[in-house]
Amino acid sequence: DVRELSLIAMERCATARCAVREMGAAAERYGYYGADSSLIEAGEALTVVDDEDAWVFHVLANDEDGRSAVWAAQRLDPAHVAVVANQFVIGELVA
């Protein structure tokens, strides 16, 4: 679940950028199981922040068994704010 991903990131990372990458990689590799068993409600939206950066991170089970995950993250411009009320808010992905 998202709590475990957060704990792994806090243990291994000193920056928000590292934490986002670590949580995404762990969810892909080990799977992700949301709080709700349905794929529609099983995603999570988090903010990940350090002294330099703020990120919005989304994760969702990739299949019904939760064996992998789909995730996305977006760095916030320092002049912007984000409201993340446990909803997916990233509207466009840029590679």
PDB file of N, CA and C in Angstrom:
ATOM      1  N   ASP A   1       0.832  -1.192   0.000  1.00  0.00           N
ATOM      2  CA  ASP A   1       0.000   0.000   0.000  1.00  0.00           C
ATOM      3  C   ASP A   1       0.874   1.252   0.000  1.00  0.00           C
ATOM      4  N   VAL A   2       0.247   2.389  -0.043  1.00  0.00           N
ATOM      5  CA  VAL A   2       0.984   3.641  -0.173  1.00  0.00           C
ATOM      6  C   VAL A   2       1.799   3.943   1.083  1.00  0.00           C
ATOM      7  N   ARG A   3       1.359   3.467   2.228  1.00  0.00           N
ATOM      8  CA  ARG A   3       2.142   3.660   3.461  1.00  0.00           C
ATOM      9  C   ARG A   3       3.487   2.963   3.343  1.00  0.00           C
ATOM     10  N   GLU A   4       3.491   1.737   2.863  1.00  0.00           N
ATOM     11  CA  GLU A   4       4.736   0.985   2.711  1.00  0.00           C
ATOM     12  C   GLU A   4       5.655   1.651   1.688  1.00  0.00           C
ATOM     13  N   LEU A   5       5.082   2.129   0.592  1.00  0.00           N
ATOM     14  CA  LEU A   5       5.901   2.836  -0.397  1.00  0.00           C
ATOM     15  C   LEU A   5       6.540   4.070   0.217  1.00  0.00           C
ATOM     16  N   SER A   6       5.784   4.803   1.008  1.00  0.00           N
ATOM     17  CA  SER A   6       6.306   6.008   1.664  1.00  0.00           C
ATOM     18  C   SER A   6       7.436   5.667   2.625  1.00  0.00           C
ATOM     19  N   LEU A   7       7.273   4.600   3.402  1.00  0.00           N
ATOM     20  CA  LEU A   7       8.309   4.202   4.347  1.00  0.00           C
ATOM     21  C   LEU A   7       9.592   3.795   3.638  1.00  0.00           C
ATOM     22  N   ILE A   8       9.468   3.054   2.541  1.00  0.00           N
ATOM     23  CA  ILE A   8      10.645   2.672   1.760  1.00  0.00           C
ATOM     24  C   ILE A   8      11.363   3.918   1.251  1.00  0.00           C
ATOM     25  N   ALA A   9      10.620   4.861   0.720  1.00  0.00           N
ATOM     26  CA  ALA A   9      11.218   6.083   0.184  1.00  0.00           C
ATOM     27  C   ALA A   9      11.904   6.891   1.280  1.00  0.00           C
ATOM     28  N   MET A  10      11.285   7.007   2.440  1.00  0.00           N
ATOM     29  CA  MET A  10      11.898   7.767   3.532  1.00  0.00           C
ATOM     30  C   MET A  10      13.172   7.097   4.032  1.00  0.00           C
ATOM     31  N   GLU A  11      13.200   5.795   4.000  1.00  0.00           N
ATOM     32  CA  GLU A  11      14.375   5.058   4.448  1.00  0.00           C
ATOM     33  C   GLU A  11      15.544   5.195   3.476  1.00  0.00           C
ATOM     34  N   ARG A  12      15.256   5.225   2.186  1.00  0.00           N
ATOM     35  CA  ARG A  12      16.305   5.157   1.171  1.00  0.00           C
ATOM     36  C   ARG A  12      16.684   6.481   0.535  1.00  0.00           C
ATOM     37  N   CYS A  13      15.879   7.516   0.707  1.00  0.00           N
ATOM     38  CA  CYS A  13      16.077   8.742  -0.066  1.00  0.00           C
ATOM     39  C   CYS A  13      16.245   9.981   0.811  1.00  0.00           C
ATOM     40  N   ALA A  14      17.033  10.916   0.276  1.00  0.00           N
ATOM     41  CA  ALA A  14      17.213  12.199   0.945  1.00  0.00           C
ATOM     42  C   ALA A  14      16.488  13.329   0.210  1.00  0.00           C
ATOM     43  N   THR A  15      16.012  13.059  -1.020  1.00  0.00           N
ATOM     44  CA  THR A  15      15.333  14.090  -1.799  1.00  0.00           C
ATOM     45  C   THR A  15      13.961  13.615  -2.256  1.00  0.00           C
ATOM     46  N   ALA A  16      13.117  14.569  -2.569  1.00  0.00           N
ATOM     47  CA  ALA A  16      11.785  14.239  -3.072  1.00  0.00           C
ATOM     48  C   ALA A  16      11.876  13.549  -4.429  1.00  0.00           C
ATOM     49  N   ARG A  17      12.798  13.983  -5.269  1.00  0.00           N
ATOM     50  CA  ARG A  17      12.979  13.366  -6.589  1.00  0.00           C
ATOM     51  C   ARG A  17      13.319  11.886  -6.438  1.00  0.00           C
ATOM     52  N   CYS A  18      14.249  11.576  -5.553  1.00  0.00           N
ATOM     53  CA  CYS A  18      14.617  10.183  -5.294  1.00  0.00           C
ATOM     54  C   CYS A  18      13.419   9.403  -4.755  1.00  0.00           C
ATOM     55  N   ALA A  19      12.668  10.002  -3.838  1.00  0.00           N
ATOM     56  CA  ALA A  19      11.521   9.322  -3.232  1.00  0.00           C
ATOM     57  C   ALA A  19      10.472   8.950  -4.278  1.00  0.00           C
ATOM     58  N   VAL A  20      10.193   9.863  -5.191  1.00  0.00           N
ATOM     59  CA  VAL A  20       9.215   9.605  -6.247  1.00  0.00           C
ATOM     60  C   VAL A  20       9.683   8.444  -7.125  1.00  0.00           C
ATOM     61  N   ARG A  21      10.935   8.471  -7.516  1.00  0.00           N
ATOM     62  CA  ARG A  21      11.469   7.392  -8.362  1.00  0.00           C
ATOM     63  C   ARG A  21      11.469   6.055  -7.611  1.00  0.00           C
ATOM     64  N   GLU A  22      11.854   6.083  -6.353  1.00  0.00           N
ATOM     65  CA  GLU A  22      11.911   4.855  -5.550  1.00  0.00           C
ATOM     66  C   GLU A  22      10.518   4.259  -5.351  1.00  0.00           C
ATOM     67  N   MET A  23       9.536   5.090  -5.037  1.00  0.00           N
ATOM     68  CA  MET A  23       8.173   4.592  -4.847  1.00  0.00           C
ATOM     69  C   MET A  23       7.610   4.019  -6.143  1.00  0.00           C
ATOM     70  N   GLY A  24       7.838   4.706  -7.265  1.00  0.00           N
ATOM     71  CA  GLY A  24       7.355   4.210  -8.543  1.00  0.00           C
ATOM     72  C   GLY A  24       8.001   2.893  -8.929  1.00  0.00           C
ATOM     73  N   ALA A  25       9.314   2.811  -8.765  1.00  0.00           N
ATOM     74  CA  ALA A  25      10.029   1.579  -9.113  1.00  0.00           C
ATOM     75  C   ALA A  25       9.601   0.420  -8.225  1.00  0.00           C
ATOM     76  N   ALA A  26       9.444   0.673  -6.932  1.00  0.00           N
ATOM     77  CA  ALA A  26       9.019  -0.390  -6.010  1.00  0.00           C
ATOM     78  C   ALA A  26       7.612  -0.876  -6.340  1.00  0.00           C
ATOM     79  N   ALA A  27       6.718   0.046  -6.663  1.00  0.00           N
ATOM     80  CA  ALA A  27       5.342  -0.339  -7.009  1.00  0.00           C
ATOM     81  C   ALA A  27       5.321  -1.174  -8.283  1.00  0.00           C
ATOM     82  N   GLU A  28       6.132  -0.804  -9.276  1.00  0.00           N
ATOM     83  CA  GLU A  28       6.205  -1.592 -10.510  1.00  0.00           C
ATOM     84  C   GLU A  28       6.766  -2.986 -10.241  1.00  0.00           C
ATOM     85  N   ARG A  29       7.832  -3.034  -9.476  1.00  0.00           N
ATOM     86  CA  ARG A  29       8.532  -4.307  -9.267  1.00  0.00           C
ATOM     87  C   ARG A  29       7.795  -5.263  -8.337  1.00  0.00           C
ATOM     88  N   TYR A  30       7.292  -4.738  -7.216  1.00  0.00           N
ATOM     89  CA  TYR A  30       6.711  -5.601  -6.190  1.00  0.00           C
ATOM     90  C   TYR A  30       5.187  -5.612  -6.175  1.00  0.00           C
ATOM     91  N   GLY A  31       4.594  -4.722  -6.922  1.00  0.00           N
ATOM     92  CA  GLY A  31       3.145  -4.643  -6.972  1.00  0.00           C
ATOM     93  C   GLY A  31       2.606  -3.555  -6.075  1.00  0.00           C
ATOM     94  N   TYR A  32       1.362  -3.224  -6.299  1.00  0.00           N
ATOM     95  CA  TYR A  32       0.711  -2.188  -5.508  1.00  0.00           C
ATOM     96  C   TYR A  32      -0.713  -2.633  -5.220  1.00  0.00           C
ATOM     97  N   TYR A  33      -1.076  -2.592  -3.968  1.00  0.00           N
ATOM     98  CA  TYR A  33      -2.424  -2.941  -3.539  1.00  0.00           C
ATOM     99  C   TYR A  33      -3.001  -1.730  -2.828  1.00  0.00           C
ATOM    100  N   GLY A  34      -4.017  -1.142  -3.393  1.00  0.00           N
ATOM    101  CA  GLY A  34      -4.628   0.022  -2.768  1.00  0.00           C
ATOM    102  C   GLY A  34      -5.508  -0.361  -1.603  1.00  0.00           C
ATOM    103  N   ALA A  35      -6.020   0.638  -0.914  1.00  0.00           N
ATOM    104  CA  ALA A  35      -6.876   0.416   0.244  1.00  0.00           C
ATOM    105  C   ALA A  35      -8.198  -0.239  -0.138  1.00  0.00           C
ATOM    106  N   ASP A  36      -8.634  -0.030  -1.363  1.00  0.00           N
ATOM    107  CA  ASP A  36      -9.882  -0.592  -1.866  1.00  0.00           C
ATOM    108  C   ASP A  36      -9.535  -1.682  -2.880  1.00  0.00           C
ATOM    109  N   SER A  37     -10.254  -2.760  -2.870  1.00  0.00           N
ATOM    110  CA  SER A  37      -9.934  -3.870  -3.760  1.00  0.00           C
ATOM    111  C   SER A  37     -10.344  -3.630  -5.215  1.00  0.00           C
ATOM    112  N   SER A  38     -11.173  -2.638  -5.480  1.00  0.00           N
ATOM    113  CA  SER A  38     -11.574  -2.378  -6.863  1.00  0.00           C
ATOM    114  C   SER A  38     -10.528  -1.508  -7.552  1.00  0.00           C
ATOM    115  N   LEU A  39     -10.299  -1.769  -8.833  1.00  0.00           N
ATOM    116  CA  LEU A  39      -9.324  -0.970  -9.576  1.00  0.00           C
ATOM    117  C   LEU A  39      -9.739   0.494  -9.677  1.00  0.00           C
ATOM    118  N   ILE A  40     -11.022   0.764  -9.668  1.00  0.00           N
ATOM    119  CA  ILE A  40     -11.506   2.131  -9.807  1.00  0.00           C
ATOM    120  C   ILE A  40     -11.126   2.987  -8.603  1.00  0.00           C
ATOM    121  N   GLU A  41     -11.149   2.410  -7.402  1.00  0.00           N
ATOM    122  CA  GLU A  41     -10.911   3.167  -6.177  1.00  0.00           C
ATOM    123  C   GLU A  41      -9.556   2.898  -5.533  1.00  0.00           C
ATOM    124  N   ALA A  42      -8.692   2.109  -6.159  1.00  0.00           N
ATOM    125  CA  ALA A  42      -7.474   1.643  -5.497  1.00  0.00           C
ATOM    126  C   ALA A  42      -6.265   2.550  -5.688  1.00  0.00           C
ATOM    127  N   GLY A  43      -6.383   3.659  -6.345  1.00  0.00           N
ATOM    128  CA  GLY A  43      -5.248   4.539  -6.576  1.00  0.00           C
ATOM    129  C   GLY A  43      -4.991   5.475  -5.414  1.00  0.00           C
ATOM    130  N   GLU A  44      -3.827   6.078  -5.422  1.00  0.00           N
ATOM    131  CA  GLU A  44      -3.461   7.055  -4.398  1.00  0.00           C
ATOM    132  C   GLU A  44      -2.807   8.262  -5.057  1.00  0.00           C
ATOM    133  N   ALA A  45      -2.995   9.401  -4.451  1.00  0.00           N
ATOM    134  CA  ALA A  45      -2.372  10.646  -4.881  1.00  0.00           C
ATOM    135  C   ALA A  45      -1.650  11.241  -3.675  1.00  0.00           C
ATOM    136  N   LEU A  46      -0.362  11.523  -3.832  1.00  0.00           N
ATOM    137  CA  LEU A  46       0.452  12.054  -2.738  1.00  0.00           C
ATOM    138  C   LEU A  46       1.200  13.301  -3.184  1.00  0.00           C
ATOM    139  N   THR A  47       1.586  14.107  -2.221  1.00  0.00           N
ATOM    140  CA  THR A  47       2.571  15.141  -2.474  1.00  0.00           C
ATOM    141  C   THR A  47       3.849  14.713  -1.771  1.00  0.00           C
ATOM    142  N   VAL A  48       4.977  14.934  -2.439  1.00  0.00           N
ATOM    143  CA  VAL A  48       6.288  14.561  -1.910  1.00  0.00           C
ATOM    144  C   VAL A  48       7.146  15.823  -1.988  1.00  0.00           C
ATOM    145  N   VAL A  49       7.663  16.253  -0.835  1.00  0.00           N
ATOM    146  CA  VAL A  49       8.307  17.561  -0.760  1.00  0.00           C
ATOM    147  C   VAL A  49       9.628  17.477   0.002  1.00  0.00           C
ATOM    148  N   ASP A  50      10.621  18.255  -0.451  1.00  0.00           N
ATOM    149  CA  ASP A  50      11.847  18.462   0.320  1.00  0.00           C
ATOM    150  C   ASP A  50      12.161  19.958   0.301  1.00  0.00           C
ATOM    151  N   ASP A  51      13.357  20.340   0.689  1.00  0.00           N
ATOM    152  CA  ASP A  51      13.717  21.766   0.730  1.00  0.00           C
ATOM    153  C   ASP A  51      13.832  22.409  -0.646  1.00  0.00           C
ATOM    154  N   GLU A  52      14.003  21.597  -1.685  1.00  0.00           N
ATOM    155  CA  GLU A  52      14.213  22.119  -3.039  1.00  0.00           C
ATOM    156  C   GLU A  52      13.031  21.936  -3.974  1.00  0.00           C
ATOM    157  N   ASP A  53      12.330  20.818  -3.862  1.00  0.00           N
ATOM    158  CA  ASP A  53      11.300  20.448  -4.834  1.00  0.00           C
ATOM    159  C   ASP A  53      10.006  20.008  -4.167  1.00  0.00           C
ATOM    160  N   ALA A  54       8.933  20.121  -4.932  1.00  0.00           N
ATOM    161  CA  ALA A  54       7.641  19.549  -4.551  1.00  0.00           C
ATOM    162  C   ALA A  54       7.127  18.756  -5.746  1.00  0.00           C
ATOM    163  N   TRP A  55       6.648  17.559  -5.483  1.00  0.00           N
ATOM    164  CA  TRP A  55       6.161  16.661  -6.528  1.00  0.00           C
ATOM    165  C   TRP A  55       4.763  16.179  -6.192  1.00  0.00           C
ATOM    166  N   VAL A  56       3.968  15.935  -7.234  1.00  0.00           N
ATOM    167  CA  VAL A  56       2.698  15.235  -7.113  1.00  0.00           C
ATOM    168  C   VAL A  56       2.948  13.832  -7.661  1.00  0.00           C
ATOM    169  N   PHE A  57       2.563  12.808  -6.899  1.00  0.00           N
ATOM    170  CA  PHE A  57       2.817  11.412  -7.251  1.00  0.00           C
ATOM    171  C   PHE A  57       1.496  10.658  -7.257  1.00  0.00           C
ATOM    172  N   HIS A  58       1.233   9.926  -8.344  1.00  0.00           N
ATOM    173  CA  HIS A  58       0.035   9.095  -8.451  1.00  0.00           C
ATOM    174  C   HIS A  58       0.442   7.652  -8.684  1.00  0.00           C
ATOM    175  N   VAL A  59      -0.258   6.713  -8.063  1.00  0.00           N
ATOM    176  CA  VAL A  59       0.014   5.296  -8.275  1.00  0.00           C
ATOM    177  C   VAL A  59      -1.309   4.536  -8.316  1.00  0.00           C
ATOM    178  N   LEU A  60      -1.348   3.520  -9.165  1.00  0.00           N
ATOM    179  CA  LEU A  60      -2.550   2.719  -9.365  1.00  0.00           C
ATOM    180  C   LEU A  60      -2.128   1.305  -9.734  1.00  0.00           C
ATOM    181  N   ALA A  61      -2.835   0.295  -9.222  1.00  0.00           N
ATOM    182  CA  ALA A  61      -2.544  -1.086  -9.590  1.00  0.00           C
ATOM    183  C   ALA A  61      -2.679  -1.254 -11.095  1.00  0.00           C
ATOM    184  N   ASN A  62      -1.773  -2.026 -11.675  1.00  0.00           N
ATOM    185  CA  ASN A  62      -1.773  -2.232 -13.124  1.00  0.00           C
ATOM    186  C   ASN A  62      -2.734  -3.335 -13.550  1.00  0.00           C
ATOM    187  N   ASP A  63      -3.099  -4.215 -12.633  1.00  0.00           N
ATOM    188  CA  ASP A  63      -4.013  -5.302 -12.942  1.00  0.00           C
ATOM    189  C   ASP A  63      -4.810  -5.655 -11.685  1.00  0.00           C
ATOM    190  N   GLU A  64      -5.767  -6.540 -11.822  1.00  0.00           N
ATOM    191  CA  GLU A  64      -6.637  -6.887 -10.693  1.00  0.00           C
ATOM    192  C   GLU A  64      -5.898  -7.573  -9.556  1.00  0.00           C
ATOM    193  N   ASP A  65      -4.760  -8.200  -9.852  1.00  0.00           N
ATOM    194  CA  ASP A  65      -3.994  -8.894  -8.824  1.00  0.00           C
ATOM    195  C   ASP A  65      -2.998  -7.980  -8.116  1.00  0.00           C
ATOM    196  N   GLY A  66      -2.810  -6.764  -8.586  1.00  0.00           N
ATOM    197  CA  GLY A  66      -1.885  -5.834  -7.960  1.00  0.00           C
ATOM    198  C   GLY A  66      -0.427  -6.233  -8.106  1.00  0.00           C
ATOM    199  N   ARG A  67      -0.102  -7.020  -9.122  1.00  0.00           N
ATOM    200  CA  ARG A  67       1.268  -7.505  -9.293  1.00  0.00           C
ATOM    201  C   ARG A  67       2.226  -6.462  -9.844  1.00  0.00           C
ATOM    202  N   SER A  68       1.712  -5.376 -10.331  1.00  0.00           N
ATOM    203  CA  SER A  68       2.537  -4.284 -10.823  1.00  0.00           C
ATOM    204  C   SER A  68       1.770  -2.986 -10.608  1.00  0.00           C
ATOM    205  N   ALA A  69       2.288  -1.906 -11.148  1.00  0.00           N
ATOM    206  CA  ALA A  69       1.620  -0.627 -10.954  1.00  0.00           C
ATOM    207  C   ALA A  69       1.892   0.305 -12.122  1.00  0.00           C
ATOM    208  N   VAL A  70       1.018   1.261 -12.254  1.00  0.00           N
ATOM    209  CA  VAL A  70       1.200   2.385 -13.169  1.00  0.00           C
ATOM    210  C   VAL A  70       1.357   3.604 -12.276  1.00  0.00           C
ATOM    211  N   TRP A  71       2.336   4.422 -12.557  1.00  0.00           N
ATOM    212  CA  TRP A  71       2.531   5.607 -11.721  1.00  0.00           C
ATOM    213  C   TRP A  71       2.965   6.789 -12.579  1.00  0.00           C
ATOM    214  N   ALA A  72       2.761   7.966 -12.048  1.00  0.00           N
ATOM    215  CA  ALA A  72       3.178   9.204 -12.703  1.00  0.00           C
ATOM    216  C   ALA A  72       3.544  10.203 -11.625  1.00  0.00           C
ATOM    217  N   ALA A  73       4.451  11.084 -11.962  1.00  0.00           N
ATOM    218  CA  ALA A  73       4.837  12.143 -11.034  1.00  0.00           C
ATOM    219  C   ALA A  73       5.087  13.422 -11.817  1.00  0.00           C
ATOM    220  N   GLN A  74       4.792  14.530 -11.187  1.00  0.00           N
ATOM    221  CA  GLN A  74       5.006  15.823 -11.837  1.00  0.00           C
ATOM    222  C   GLN A  74       5.622  16.783 -10.821  1.00  0.00           C
ATOM    223  N   ARG A  75       6.721  17.403 -11.215  1.00  0.00           N
ATOM    224  CA  ARG A  75       7.374  18.395 -10.363  1.00  0.00           C
ATOM    225  C   ARG A  75       6.614  19.710 -10.471  1.00  0.00           C
ATOM    226  N   LEU A  76       6.381  20.325  -9.338  1.00  0.00           N
ATOM    227  CA  LEU A  76       5.687  21.608  -9.342  1.00  0.00           C
ATOM    228  C   LEU A  76       6.669  22.742  -9.577  1.00  0.00           C
ATOM    229  N   ASP A  77       6.266  23.683 -10.367  1.00  0.00           N
ATOM    230  CA  ASP A  77       7.030  24.907 -10.539  1.00  0.00           C
ATOM    231  C   ASP A  77       7.081  25.609  -9.181  1.00  0.00           C
ATOM    232  N   PRO A  78       8.227  26.157  -8.796  1.00  0.00           N
ATOM    233  CA  PRO A  78       8.328  26.808  -7.485  1.00  0.00           C
ATOM    234  C   PRO A  78       7.310  27.938  -7.259  1.00  0.00           C
ATOM    235  N   ALA A  79       6.795  28.531  -8.322  1.00  0.00           N
ATOM    236  CA  ALA A  79       5.825  29.615  -8.186  1.00  0.00           C
ATOM    237  C   ALA A  79       4.379  29.115  -8.128  1.00  0.00           C
ATOM    238  N   HIS A  80       4.178  27.804  -8.169  1.00  0.00           N
ATOM    239  CA  HIS A  80       2.830  27.234  -8.201  1.00  0.00           C
ATOM    240  C   HIS A  80       2.507  26.483  -6.920  1.00  0.00           C
ATOM    241  N   VAL A  81       1.229  26.245  -6.732  1.00  0.00           N
ATOM    242  CA  VAL A  81       0.739  25.398  -5.643  1.00  0.00           C
ATOM    243  C   VAL A  81      -0.109  24.296  -6.264  1.00  0.00           C
ATOM    244  N   ALA A  82      -0.307  23.230  -5.501  1.00  0.00           N
ATOM    245  CA  ALA A  82      -1.170  22.142  -5.973  1.00  0.00           C
ATOM    246  C   ALA A  82      -2.128  21.766  -4.861  1.00  0.00           C
ATOM    247  N   VAL A  83      -3.342  21.473  -5.249  1.00  0.00           N
ATOM    248  CA  VAL A  83      -4.338  20.955  -4.324  1.00  0.00           C
ATOM    249  C   VAL A  83      -4.568  19.500  -4.723  1.00  0.00           C
ATOM    250  N   VAL A  84      -4.266  18.596  -3.805  1.00  0.00           N
ATOM    251  CA  VAL A  84      -4.385  17.166  -4.083  1.00  0.00           C
ATOM    252  C   VAL A  84      -5.303  16.579  -3.017  1.00  0.00           C
ATOM    253  N   ALA A  85      -6.579  16.548  -3.303  1.00  0.00           N
ATOM    254  CA  ALA A  85      -7.582  16.059  -2.353  1.00  0.00           C
ATOM    255  C   ALA A  85      -7.866  14.584  -2.613  1.00  0.00           C
ATOM    256  N   ASN A  86      -6.800  13.777  -2.596  1.00  0.00           N
ATOM    257  CA  ASN A  86      -6.879  12.352  -2.851  1.00  0.00           C
ATOM    258  C   ASN A  86      -7.568  12.044  -4.185  1.00  0.00           C
ATOM    259  N   GLN A  87      -7.216  12.835  -5.170  1.00  0.00           N
ATOM    260  CA  GLN A  87      -7.701  12.664  -6.539  1.00  0.00           C
ATOM    261  C   GLN A  87      -6.505  12.736  -7.467  1.00  0.00           C
ATOM    262  N   PHE A  88      -6.577  12.079  -8.602  1.00  0.00           N
ATOM    263  CA  PHE A  88      -5.533  12.244  -9.598  1.00  0.00           C
ATOM    264  C   PHE A  88      -5.666  13.625 -10.214  1.00  0.00           C
ATOM    265  N   VAL A  89      -4.604  14.397 -10.190  1.00  0.00           N
ATOM    266  CA  VAL A  89      -4.667  15.769 -10.678  1.00  0.00           C
ATOM    267  C   VAL A  89      -3.698  16.043 -11.825  1.00  0.00           C
ATOM    268  N   ILE A  90      -2.799  15.115 -12.136  1.00  0.00           N
ATOM    269  CA  ILE A  90      -1.888  15.312 -13.251  1.00  0.00           C
ATOM    270  C   ILE A  90      -2.690  15.112 -14.531  1.00  0.00           C
ATOM    271  N   GLY A  91      -2.784  16.161 -15.324  1.00  0.00           N
ATOM    272  CA  GLY A  91      -3.613  16.096 -16.525  1.00  0.00           C
ATOM    273  C   GLY A  91      -2.852  15.790 -17.790  1.00  0.00           C
ATOM    274  N   GLU A  92      -1.544  16.058 -17.792  1.00  0.00           N
ATOM    275  CA  GLU A  92      -0.745  15.844 -18.985  1.00  0.00           C
ATOM    276  C   GLU A  92       0.639  15.396 -18.572  1.00  0.00           C
ATOM    277  N   LEU A  93       1.161  14.390 -19.264  1.00  0.00           N
ATOM    278  CA  LEU A  93       2.507  13.897 -18.972  1.00  0.00           C
ATOM    279  C   LEU A  93       3.466  14.358 -20.047  1.00  0.00           C
ATOM    280  N   VAL A  94       4.611  14.826 -19.627  1.00  0.00           N
ATOM    281  CA  VAL A  94       5.662  15.250 -20.537  1.00  0.00           C
ATOM    282  C   VAL A  94       6.883  14.382 -20.260  1.00  0.00           C
ATOM    283  N   ALA A  95       7.403  13.766 -21.297  1.00  0.00           N
ATOM    284  CA  ALA A  95       8.563  12.881 -21.122  1.00  0.00           C
ATOM    285  C   ALA A  95       9.825  13.656 -20.877  1.00  0.00           C
TER     286      ALA A  95
END
